[in-house]
PDB file of C-alpha atoms in Angstrom:
ATOM      1  CA  MET A   1       3.714 -18.696  15.042  1.00 49.00           C
ATOM      2  CA  SER A   2       0.915 -18.681  17.804  1.00 55.00           C
ATOM      3  CA  THR A   3      -2.779 -18.892  17.034  1.00 58.00           C
ATOM      4  CA  LEU A   4      -3.082 -14.984  18.263  1.00 54.00           C
ATOM      5  CA  GLU A   5      -0.010 -13.877  15.758  1.00 59.00           C
ATOM      6  CA  ARG A   6      -1.803 -15.965  12.783  1.00 61.00           C
ATOM      7  CA  PHE A   7      -4.935 -14.130  13.639  1.00 60.00           C
ATOM      8  CA  ARG A   8      -3.757 -10.686  13.961  1.00 66.00           C
ATOM      9  CA  ASP A   9      -3.403  -8.537  10.867  1.00 61.00           C
ATOM     10  CA  ASP A  10      -0.802  -6.022  10.953  1.00 62.00           C
ATOM     11  CA  ALA A  11      -2.340  -4.203   8.019  1.00 61.00           C
ATOM     12  CA  TYR A  12      -5.093  -2.521  10.193  1.00 67.00           C
ATOM     13  CA  THR A  13      -3.575  -2.776  13.840  1.00 72.00           C
ATOM     14  CA  GLY A  14      -0.973  -0.551  15.574  1.00 68.00           C
ATOM     15  CA  GLU A  15       0.394   2.404  13.876  1.00 60.00           C
ATOM     16  CA  ARG A  16      -1.474   1.414  10.838  1.00 62.00           C
ATOM     17  CA  ARG A  17      -4.989   1.268  12.190  1.00 72.00           C
ATOM     18  CA  CYS A  18      -7.684   2.925  10.328  1.00 73.00           C
ATOM     19  CA  TRP A  19      -9.751   4.802  12.669  1.00 73.00           C
ATOM     20  CA  PRO A  20     -12.743   5.149  10.780  1.00 75.00           C
ATOM     21  CA  CYS A  21     -13.060   1.294  10.547  1.00 78.00           C
ATOM     22  CA  THR A  22     -12.458   1.056  14.171  1.00 83.00           C
ATOM     23  CA  VAL A  23     -15.173   3.301  15.341  1.00 83.00           C
ATOM     24  CA  VAL A  24     -17.692   2.082  12.647  1.00 84.00           C
ATOM     25  CA  ASN A  25     -16.940  -1.405  13.725  1.00 88.00           C
ATOM     26  CA  VAL A  26     -17.015  -0.811  17.512  1.00 91.00           C
ATOM     27  CA  GLY A  27     -20.553   0.844  16.784  1.00 91.00           C
ATOM     28  CA  ILE A  28     -21.941  -2.253  14.987  1.00 91.00           C
ATOM     29  CA  VAL A  29     -20.837  -4.420  18.010  1.00 94.00           C
ATOM     30  CA  GLY A  30     -22.321  -1.767  20.262  1.00 94.00           C
ATOM     31  CA  LEU A  31     -25.780  -2.188  18.531  1.00 94.00           C
ATOM     32  CA  VAL A  32     -25.757  -5.879  18.197  1.00 94.00           C
ATOM     33  CA  VAL A  33     -24.846  -5.962  22.023  1.00 95.00           C
ATOM     34  CA  ALA A  34     -27.531  -3.851  23.001  1.00 95.00           C
ATOM     35  CA  ALA A  35     -30.305  -5.698  20.718  1.00 95.00           C
ATOM     36  CA  ALA A  36     -29.233  -8.872  22.473  1.00 93.00           C
ATOM     37  CA  ILE A  37     -29.598  -7.378  25.922  1.00 95.00           C
ATOM     38  CA  VAL A  38     -33.096  -5.791  25.047  1.00 94.00           C
ATOM     39  CA  LEU A  39     -34.260  -9.238  23.833  1.00 93.00           C
ATOM     40  CA  ASP A  40     -33.106 -10.551  27.224  1.00 91.00           C
ATOM     41  CA  TYR A  41     -30.086 -12.689  25.592  1.00 93.00           C
ATOM     42  CA  PRO A  42     -27.243 -11.456  28.159  1.00 92.00           C
ATOM     43  CA  VAL A  43     -24.985 -14.593  27.423  1.00 93.00           C
ATOM     44  CA  VAL A  44     -25.286 -13.885  23.611  1.00 93.00           C
ATOM     45  CA  ALA A  45     -24.566 -10.068  24.460  1.00 93.00           C
ATOM     46  CA  GLY A  46     -21.562 -11.031  26.321  1.00 94.00           C
ATOM     47  CA  VAL A  47     -20.028 -13.206  23.626  1.00 93.00           C
ATOM     48  CA  VAL A  48     -20.726 -10.842  20.797  1.00 92.00           C
ATOM     49  CA  GLY A  49     -19.020  -8.312  22.852  1.00 93.00           C
ATOM     50  CA  VAL A  50     -15.895 -10.056  23.666  1.00 93.00           C
ATOM     51  CA  VAL A  51     -15.637 -11.610  20.441  1.00 92.00           C
ATOM     52  CA  GLY A  52     -16.375  -8.551  18.468  1.00 91.00           C
ATOM     53  CA  LEU A  53     -14.151  -6.194  20.425  1.00 92.00           C
ATOM     54  CA  GLY A  54     -11.140  -8.740  20.440  1.00 89.00           C
ATOM     55  CA  ALA A  55     -11.470  -9.188  16.704  1.00 87.00           C
ATOM     56  CA  ILE A  56     -11.510  -5.385  16.226  1.00 87.00           C
ATOM     57  CA  TRP A  57      -8.401  -5.223  18.320  1.00 86.00           C
ATOM     58  CA  ALA A  58      -6.664  -7.962  16.664  1.00 84.00           C
ATOM     59  CA  ARG A  59      -7.497  -7.463  13.117  1.00 80.00           C
ATOM     60  CA  GLY A  60      -8.695  -3.735  12.872  1.00 80.00           C
ATOM     61  CA  TYR A  61     -12.267  -4.715  11.940  1.00 81.00           C
ATOM     62  CA  VAL A  62     -14.752  -7.641  12.314  1.00 84.00           C
ATOM     63  CA  VAL A  63     -17.482  -6.574   9.713  1.00 82.00           C
ATOM     64  CA  PRO A  64     -16.182  -7.799   6.162  1.00 78.00           C
ATOM     65  CA  TYR A  65     -15.089  -5.383   3.413  1.00 70.00           C
ATOM     66  CA  THR A  66     -15.190  -2.485   6.168  1.00 72.00           C
ATOM     67  CA  PRO A  67     -12.245  -0.756   4.645  1.00 65.00           C
ATOM     68  CA  ARG A  68     -14.280  -0.170   1.521  1.00 63.00           C
ATOM     69  CA  PHE A  69     -17.093   1.839   3.103  1.00 66.00           C
ATOM     70  CA  ALA A  70     -16.130   2.860   6.634  1.00 66.00           C
ATOM     71  CA  PRO A  71     -14.166   6.080   5.286  1.00 60.00           C
ATOM     72  CA  GLN A  72     -16.967   7.145   3.094  1.00 60.00           C
ATOM     73  CA  LEU A  73     -19.294   6.623   5.722  1.00 65.00           C
ATOM     74  CA  VAL A  74     -17.382   8.818   8.235  1.00 60.00           C
ATOM     75  CA  ALA A  75     -16.603  11.172   5.455  1.00 59.00           C
ATOM     76  CA  ALA A  76     -20.396  11.774   4.811  1.00 61.00           C
ATOM     77  CA  LEU A  77     -21.163  12.766   8.501  1.00 59.00           C
ATOM     78  CA  PRO A  78     -21.602  16.341   9.178  1.00 55.00           C
ATOM     79  CA  ILE A  79     -18.249  16.565  11.392  1.00 47.00           C
ATOM     80  CA  GLY A  80     -16.023  18.772   9.586  1.00 45.00           C
ATOM     81  CA  SER A  81     -12.736  17.953   8.738  1.00 44.00           C
ATOM     82  CA  ASP A  82     -11.494  14.295   9.054  1.00 46.00           C
ATOM     83  CA  PRO A  83     -10.931  13.797  12.953  1.00 45.00           C
ATOM     84  CA  PHE A  84      -9.141  10.456  12.689  1.00 44.00           C
ATOM     85  CA  HIS A  85      -6.297  11.554   9.858  1.00 44.00           C
ATOM     86  CA  ALA A  86      -5.903  15.371  10.311  1.00 43.00           C
ATOM     87  CA  ASP A  87      -2.938  15.151  12.932  1.00 41.00           C
ATOM     88  CA  GLY A  88      -1.628  11.748  12.233  1.00 48.00           C
ATOM     89  CA  GLY A  89       1.645  12.561  10.816  1.00 52.00           C
ATOM     90  CA  ALA A  90       3.144  14.794   8.811  1.00 55.00           C
ATOM     91  CA  GLN A  91       1.740  16.246   5.595  1.00 61.00           C
ATOM     92  CA  VAL A  92       2.245  13.951   2.451  1.00 62.00           C
ATOM     93  CA  PRO A  93       1.811  14.972  -1.083  1.00 61.00           C
ATOM     94  CA  ASP A  94      -1.114  13.135  -3.110  1.00 60.00           C
ATOM     95  CA  GLU A  95       0.944  11.919  -5.981  1.00 63.00           C
ATOM     96  CA  ASP A  96       2.752   8.545  -5.743  1.00 71.00           C
ATOM     97  CA  GLY A  97       6.512   8.675  -4.803  1.00 82.00           C
ATOM     98  CA  THR A  98       9.093   7.087  -7.034  1.00 86.00           C
ATOM     99  CA  LEU A  99      12.634   6.573  -6.999  1.00 84.00           C
ATOM    100  CA  ALA A 100      13.578   7.971 -10.426  1.00 76.00           C
ATOM    101  CA  ASP A 101      14.705  11.471  -9.899  1.00 63.00           C
ATOM    102  CA  GLU A 102      14.068  12.826 -13.292  1.00 64.00           C
ATOM    103  CA  GLU A 103      11.506  12.527 -16.013  1.00 71.00           C
ATOM    104  CA  MET A 104      12.144   9.799 -18.756  1.00 77.00           C
ATOM    105  CA  ASP A 105       9.430   9.176 -21.512  1.00 82.00           C
ATOM    106  CA  GLY A 106       7.583   6.256 -20.844  1.00 82.00           C
ATOM    107  CA  GLU A 107       7.460   4.722 -24.263  1.00 87.00           C
ATOM    108  CA  THR A 108      11.374   5.009 -24.122  1.00 90.00           C
ATOM    109  CA  VAL A 109      11.398   3.040 -20.858  1.00 92.00           C
ATOM    110  CA  LEU A 110       8.795   0.572 -22.264  1.00 91.00           C
ATOM    111  CA  THR A 111      11.008  -0.051 -25.561  1.00 92.00           C
ATOM    112  CA  ARG A 112      14.337  -0.429 -23.483  1.00 94.00           C
ATOM    113  CA  LEU A 113      12.383  -2.996 -21.136  1.00 95.00           C
ATOM    114  CA  VAL A 114      11.198  -5.058 -24.194  1.00 94.00           C
ATOM    115  CA  GLU A 115      14.645  -5.079 -25.767  1.00 95.00           C
ATOM    116  CA  ALA A 116      16.341  -6.290 -22.595  1.00 95.00           C
ATOM    117  CA  GLY A 117      13.768  -8.971 -22.362  1.00 95.00           C
ATOM    118  CA  VAL A 118      12.389  -7.856 -19.086  1.00 96.00           C
ATOM    119  CA  VAL A 119       8.702  -7.219 -20.715  1.00 95.00           C
ATOM    120  CA  VAL A 120       7.441  -9.308 -23.556  1.00 94.00           C
ATOM    121  CA  PRO A 121       4.478  -9.368 -25.720  1.00 88.00           C
ATOM    122  CA  GLU A 122       1.714 -11.944 -25.145  1.00 88.00           C
ATOM    123  CA  GLY A 123      -1.139 -11.546 -27.582  1.00 85.00           C
ATOM    124  CA  GLU A 124      -2.140  -7.828 -27.346  1.00 84.00           C
ATOM    125  CA  ASP A 125      -0.594  -7.338 -23.916  1.00 88.00           C
ATOM    126  CA  LEU A 126       2.597  -6.974 -22.338  1.00 91.00           C
ATOM    127  CA  VAL A 127       3.469  -9.168 -19.729  1.00 94.00           C
ATOM    128  CA  LEU A 128       6.735  -9.996 -17.553  1.00 96.00           C
ATOM    129  CA  ALA A 129       9.330 -12.336 -18.551  1.00 96.00           C
ATOM    130  CA  ASP A 130       8.858 -15.351 -16.458  1.00 95.00           C
ATOM    131  CA  ASP A 131      12.626 -15.167 -15.180  1.00 96.00           C
ATOM    132  CA  PHE A 132      12.305 -11.358 -14.221  1.00 96.00           C
ATOM    133  CA  TYR A 133       8.927 -12.071 -12.560  1.00 96.00           C
ATOM    134  CA  ASP A 134      10.492 -14.629 -10.126  1.00 97.00           C
ATOM    135  CA  ARG A 135      13.802 -12.383  -9.611  1.00 97.00           C
ATOM    136  CA  TRP A 136      11.692  -9.376  -8.725  1.00 97.00           C
ATOM    137  CA  HIS A 137       9.254 -11.481  -6.507  1.00 96.00           C
ATOM    138  CA  ALA A 138      12.270 -12.841  -4.687  1.00 96.00           C
ATOM    139  CA  ARG A 139      13.493  -9.733  -4.078  1.00 96.00           C
ATOM    140  CA  MET A 140      10.204  -8.468  -2.721  1.00 96.00           C
ATOM    141  CA  ASP A 141       9.977 -11.548  -0.378  1.00 95.00           C
ATOM    142  CA  ALA A 142      13.457 -10.655   0.907  1.00 95.00           C
ATOM    143  CA  HIS A 143      12.259  -7.101   1.757  1.00 95.00           C
ATOM    144  CA  ARG A 144       9.037  -7.789   3.148  1.00 92.00           C
ATOM    145  CA  GLU A 145      10.000  -8.046   6.688  1.00 91.00           C
ATOM    146  CA  ALA A 146      12.366  -4.997   6.268  1.00 92.00           C
ATOM    147  CA  SER A 147      11.659  -1.867   8.257  1.00 92.00           C
ATOM    148  CA  ALA A 148      11.377   1.640   6.824  1.00 91.00           C
ATOM    149  CA  GLU A 149      14.827   2.378   8.132  1.00 93.00           C
ATOM    150  CA  GLU A 150      16.391  -0.705   6.393  1.00 95.00           C
ATOM    151  CA  LEU A 151      14.650   0.109   3.192  1.00 95.00           C
ATOM    152  CA  ALA A 152      15.822   3.680   3.418  1.00 93.00           C
ATOM    153  CA  GLY A 153      19.222   2.256   3.952  1.00 93.00           C
ATOM    154  CA  ARG A 154      18.673   0.297   0.642  1.00 94.00           C
ATOM    155  CA  ILE A 155      17.774   3.175  -1.375  1.00 93.00           C
ATOM    156  CA  ARG A 156      20.677   5.153  -0.470  1.00 91.00           C
ATOM    157  CA  ASP A 157      22.904   2.592  -1.982  1.00 91.00           C
ATOM    158  CA  LEU A 158      20.736   2.480  -5.129  1.00 90.00           C
ATOM    159  CA  VAL A 159      20.356   6.624  -5.776  1.00 85.00           C
ATOM    160  CA  PRO A 160      23.726   7.869  -5.058  1.00 79.00           C
ATOM    161  CA  GLY A 161      23.725  11.420  -3.788  1.00 79.00           C
ATOM    162  CA  ALA A 162      20.242  11.355  -2.483  1.00 81.00           C
ATOM    163  CA  SER A 163      19.201  12.396   0.686  1.00 87.00           C
ATOM    164  CA  VAL A 164      16.870   9.789   2.250  1.00 89.00           C
ATOM    165  CA  SER A 165      14.947   9.855   5.421  1.00 87.00           C
ATOM    166  CA  VAL A 166      11.668   7.999   7.227  1.00 89.00           C
ATOM    167  CA  GLU A 167       8.758  10.302   8.113  1.00 84.00           C
ATOM    168  CA  ASP A 168       5.606   9.416   9.952  1.00 81.00           C
ATOM    169  CA  GLY A 169       2.448   9.902   7.851  1.00 73.00           C
ATOM    170  CA  ALA A 170      -1.246   9.467   8.965  1.00 63.00           C
ATOM    171  CA  ARG A 171      -1.355   5.916   7.705  1.00 64.00           C
ATOM    172  CA  GLY A 172       2.219   4.820   8.458  1.00 75.00           C
ATOM    173  CA  PRO A 173       5.995   5.244   7.631  1.00 85.00           C
ATOM    174  CA  TYR A 174       7.143   6.957   4.320  1.00 87.00           C
ATOM    175  CA  VAL A 175      10.677   6.566   2.796  1.00 89.00           C
ATOM    176  CA  VAL A 176      11.108  10.208   1.700  1.00 88.00           C
ATOM    177  CA  VAL A 177      13.896  10.649  -1.376  1.00 87.00           C
ATOM    178  CA  SER A 178      15.041  14.320  -1.370  1.00 81.00           C
ATOM    179  CA  GLN A 179      17.811  15.805  -3.145  1.00 66.00           C
ATOM    180  CA  SER A 180      18.083  19.103  -0.916  1.00 62.00           C
ATOM    181  CA  GLY A 181      18.487  17.002   2.569  1.00 59.00           C
ATOM    182  CA  THR A 182      15.150  18.176   4.178  1.00 57.00           C
ATOM    183  CA  ALA A 183      11.825  16.560   3.357  1.00 52.00           C
ATOM    184  CA  SER A 184       9.453  18.682   1.551  1.00 59.00           C
ATOM    185  CA  LEU A 185       6.366  18.068  -0.386  1.00 57.00           C
ATOM    186  CA  SER A 186       8.274  18.210  -3.532  1.00 65.00           C
ATOM    187  CA  ASP A 187      10.284  15.184  -2.963  1.00 78.00           C
ATOM    188  CA  ALA A 188       9.317  11.363  -3.555  1.00 82.00           C
ATOM    189  CA  TRP A 189       7.313  10.052  -0.512  1.00 86.00           C
ATOM    190  CA  LEU A 190       7.179   6.333  -0.976  1.00 90.00           C
ATOM    191  CA  THR A 191       4.852   3.925   1.074  1.00 89.00           C
ATOM    192  CA  ARG A 192       6.305   0.928   3.014  1.00 90.00           C
ATOM    193  CA  PRO A 193       4.939  -1.092  -0.107  1.00 92.00           C
ATOM    194  CA  VAL A 194       6.127   1.067  -2.969  1.00 93.00           C
ATOM    195  CA  ALA A 195       9.318   1.177  -1.480  1.00 94.00           C
ATOM    196  CA  ILE A 196       9.413  -2.483  -1.131  1.00 96.00           C
ATOM    197  CA  ALA A 197       8.365  -3.102  -4.979  1.00 96.00           C
ATOM    198  CA  GLU A 198      10.544  -0.203  -6.613  1.00 95.00           C
ATOM    199  CA  VAL A 199      13.927  -1.199  -4.426  1.00 96.00           C
ATOM    200  CA  ALA A 200      13.126  -4.993  -5.235  1.00 97.00           C
ATOM    201  CA  ALA A 201      12.582  -3.854  -9.062  1.00 96.00           C
ATOM    202  CA  VAL A 202      15.589  -2.141  -9.282  1.00 96.00           C
ATOM    203  CA  GLU A 203      17.832  -4.976  -7.784  1.00 96.00           C
ATOM    204  CA  ALA A 204      15.860  -7.606 -10.159  1.00 97.00           C
ATOM    205  CA  LEU A 205      16.872  -5.260 -13.093  1.00 96.00           C
ATOM    206  CA  ASP A 206      20.634  -5.506 -12.173  1.00 93.00           C
ATOM    207  CA  GLY A 207      22.052  -7.581 -14.996  1.00 90.00           C
ATOM    208  CA  THR A 208      19.695  -7.103 -17.703  1.00 92.00           C
ATOM    209  CA  GLY A 209      22.203  -4.534 -19.345  1.00 93.00           C
ATOM    210  CA  LEU A 210      20.137  -1.480 -18.433  1.00 94.00           C
ATOM    211  CA  ASP A 211      21.743   1.674 -17.351  1.00 92.00           C
ATOM    212  CA  GLU A 212      21.181   2.844 -13.653  1.00 91.00           C
ATOM    213  CA  GLY A 213      19.048   5.749 -14.901  1.00 90.00           C
ATOM    214  CA  THR A 214      16.770   3.369 -16.545  1.00 93.00           C
ATOM    215  CA  ARG A 215      16.516   0.885 -13.982  1.00 94.00           C
ATOM    216  CA  LEU A 216      15.308   3.545 -11.575  1.00 92.00           C
ATOM    217  CA  ALA A 217      12.840   5.049 -14.250  1.00 92.00           C
ATOM    218  CA  ALA A 218      11.461   1.531 -14.843  1.00 94.00           C
ATOM    219  CA  ALA A 219      10.694   1.014 -11.028  1.00 94.00           C
ATOM    220  CA  GLU A 220       7.452   2.787 -11.181  1.00 92.00           C
ATOM    221  CA  PRO A 221       5.852   1.585 -14.377  1.00 92.00           C
ATOM    222  CA  LEU A 222       6.840  -1.719 -13.341  1.00 95.00           C
ATOM    223  CA  ARG A 223       4.399  -1.699 -10.478  1.00 94.00           C
ATOM    224  CA  THR A 224       1.673  -1.680 -13.013  1.00 93.00           C
ATOM    225  CA  PHE A 225       2.474  -5.393 -13.162  1.00 95.00           C
ATOM    226  CA  LEU A 226       2.216  -6.246  -9.541  1.00 95.00           C
ATOM    227  CA  ASP A 227      -0.268  -8.990  -8.807  1.00 93.00           C
ATOM    228  CA  VAL A 228       0.486  -9.460  -5.156  1.00 93.00           C
ATOM    229  CA  CYS A 229       0.919  -6.693  -2.581  1.00 92.00           C
ATOM    230  CA  PRO A 230       4.745  -6.174  -1.662  1.00 93.00           C
ATOM    231  CA  ASP A 231       4.009  -5.768   1.803  1.00 90.00           C
ATOM    232  CA  CYS A 232       1.064  -8.335   3.090  1.00 88.00           C
ATOM    233  CA  GLY A 233       1.190 -10.649  -0.016  1.00 89.00           C
ATOM    234  CA  GLY A 234      -2.379  -9.986  -0.779  1.00 88.00           C
ATOM    235  CA  ALA A 235      -4.052  -9.846  -4.211  1.00 89.00           C
ATOM    236  CA  VAL A 236      -4.254  -6.630  -5.945  1.00 89.00           C
ATOM    237  CA  GLU A 237      -6.692  -5.257  -8.237  1.00 87.00           C
ATOM    238  CA  VAL A 238      -7.542  -1.992 -10.460  1.00 86.00           C
ATOM    239  CA  THR A 239     -10.271  -0.178  -8.330  1.00 78.00           C
ATOM    240  CA  THR A 240     -10.612   3.737  -7.670  1.00 68.00           C
ATOM    241  CA  THR A 241      -9.726   5.602  -4.639  1.00 59.00           C
ATOM    242  CA  VAL A 242     -13.101   6.141  -3.017  1.00 49.00           C
ATOM    243  CA  GLU A 243     -12.781   2.227  -2.857  1.00 43.00           C
ATOM    244  CA  CYS A 244      -9.560   2.337  -0.652  1.00 49.00           C
ATOM    245  CA  CYS A 245      -9.269   2.665   2.957  1.00 51.00           C
ATOM    246  CA  GLY A 246      -9.160   6.460   3.805  1.00 45.00           C
ATOM    247  CA  GLY A 247      -9.328   7.184  -0.111  1.00 48.00           C
ATOM    248  CA  SER A 248     -11.219  10.385  -1.501  1.00 45.00           C
ATOM    249  CA  ALA A 249     -14.561   9.628  -0.430  1.00 43.00           C
ATOM    250  CA  GLY A 250     -16.970  11.329  -2.313  1.00 44.00           C
ATOM    251  CA  ALA A 251     -14.829  12.647  -4.976  1.00 45.00           C
ATOM    252  CA  THR A 252     -16.446  13.344  -7.966  1.00 44.00           C
ATOM    253  CA  ASP A 253     -13.380  12.185 -10.439  1.00 54.00           C
ATOM    254  CA  PRO A 254     -11.615   9.640  -8.303  1.00 59.00           C
ATOM    255  CA  ASP A 255      -8.461   8.478  -9.431  1.00 68.00           C
ATOM    256  CA  GLU A 256      -8.110   4.873 -10.878  1.00 82.00           C
ATOM    257  CA  VAL A 257      -5.342   2.740  -8.930  1.00 84.00           C
ATOM    258  CA  LEU A 258      -3.916  -0.484  -8.165  1.00 88.00           C
ATOM    259  CA  ALA A 259      -4.707  -1.588  -4.919  1.00 86.00           C
ATOM    260  CA  CYS A 260      -4.313  -4.502  -2.397  1.00 87.00           C
ATOM    261  CA  THR A 261      -7.435  -6.277  -1.633  1.00 81.00           C
ATOM    262  CA  GLU A 262      -6.393  -7.457   1.805  1.00 80.00           C
ATOM    263  CA  CYS A 263      -4.766  -4.248   3.076  1.00 78.00           C
ATOM    264  CA  ASP A 264      -6.269  -1.692   0.683  1.00 75.00           C
ATOM    265  CA  THR A 265      -2.863  -0.032   0.238  1.00 82.00           C
ATOM    266  CA  ARG A 266      -2.547   2.043  -2.939  1.00 84.00           C
ATOM    267  CA  LEU A 267       0.159   0.585  -5.171  1.00 90.00           C
ATOM    268  CA  PHE A 268      -0.209   2.578  -8.335  1.00 90.00           C
ATOM    269  CA  THR A 269      -2.179   5.616  -9.375  1.00 87.00           C
ATOM    270  CA  PHE A 270      -3.104   5.389 -13.421  1.00 85.00           C
ATOM    271  CA  PRO A 271      -2.897   8.906 -15.175  1.00 81.00           C
ATOM    272  CA  ASN A 272      -6.259  10.475 -15.748  1.00 72.00           C
TER     273      ASN A 272
END
């Protein structure tokens, strides 16, 4: 792997580039360059311009923690609707998508996971059993380089009878699981990281004695146990949607979510 490839961050470049982050960073670099020119430091201005713009091109931003404040900053500007994401792809639902095509009582799912030894008590908390943790993470690692089309193909194998397609959204491809054959907002729209996590979870649950319906229903709640991003491998934390890149800036009652600290991808939305 070349130095450039190690420096690049695919989470914020290419089709996944966050334009509020890009615009804010270009503006900051421009201000620093202008200040250096005014102070008669042309060499400094040149270096800052080249390095700053190069970093923005390769990584998406140069100012630390930009994804946490740039979308909120842009949303606060008096420019009407979001100019960056309005036409970036198909309209997608606000709710998290999941492989389960029917509601199963959460307590029932949890009870079955405990009985199968997938989830075990640890003091007052519940944690994943070590062997399941290892199997799940091994499957996520195996799918990390998979394309959205490859993940869609695997989902077709796991959800018999469902129609699965790939649709472009404002922030990347979605794997859409539909019972009708035509993607609609009522269908399950899975982001790539969520698709990786749920496909890997269902695969890792094979051999535990759980039936197919329970394995599919368990894929969503198991995402609450994620400690690394299924896509980029970054650490995750509980935060709110206003802190996520492109989240609900200015929301009066933001959702509490599990999100990656590196790529700011939302991995689970906790019920209000």
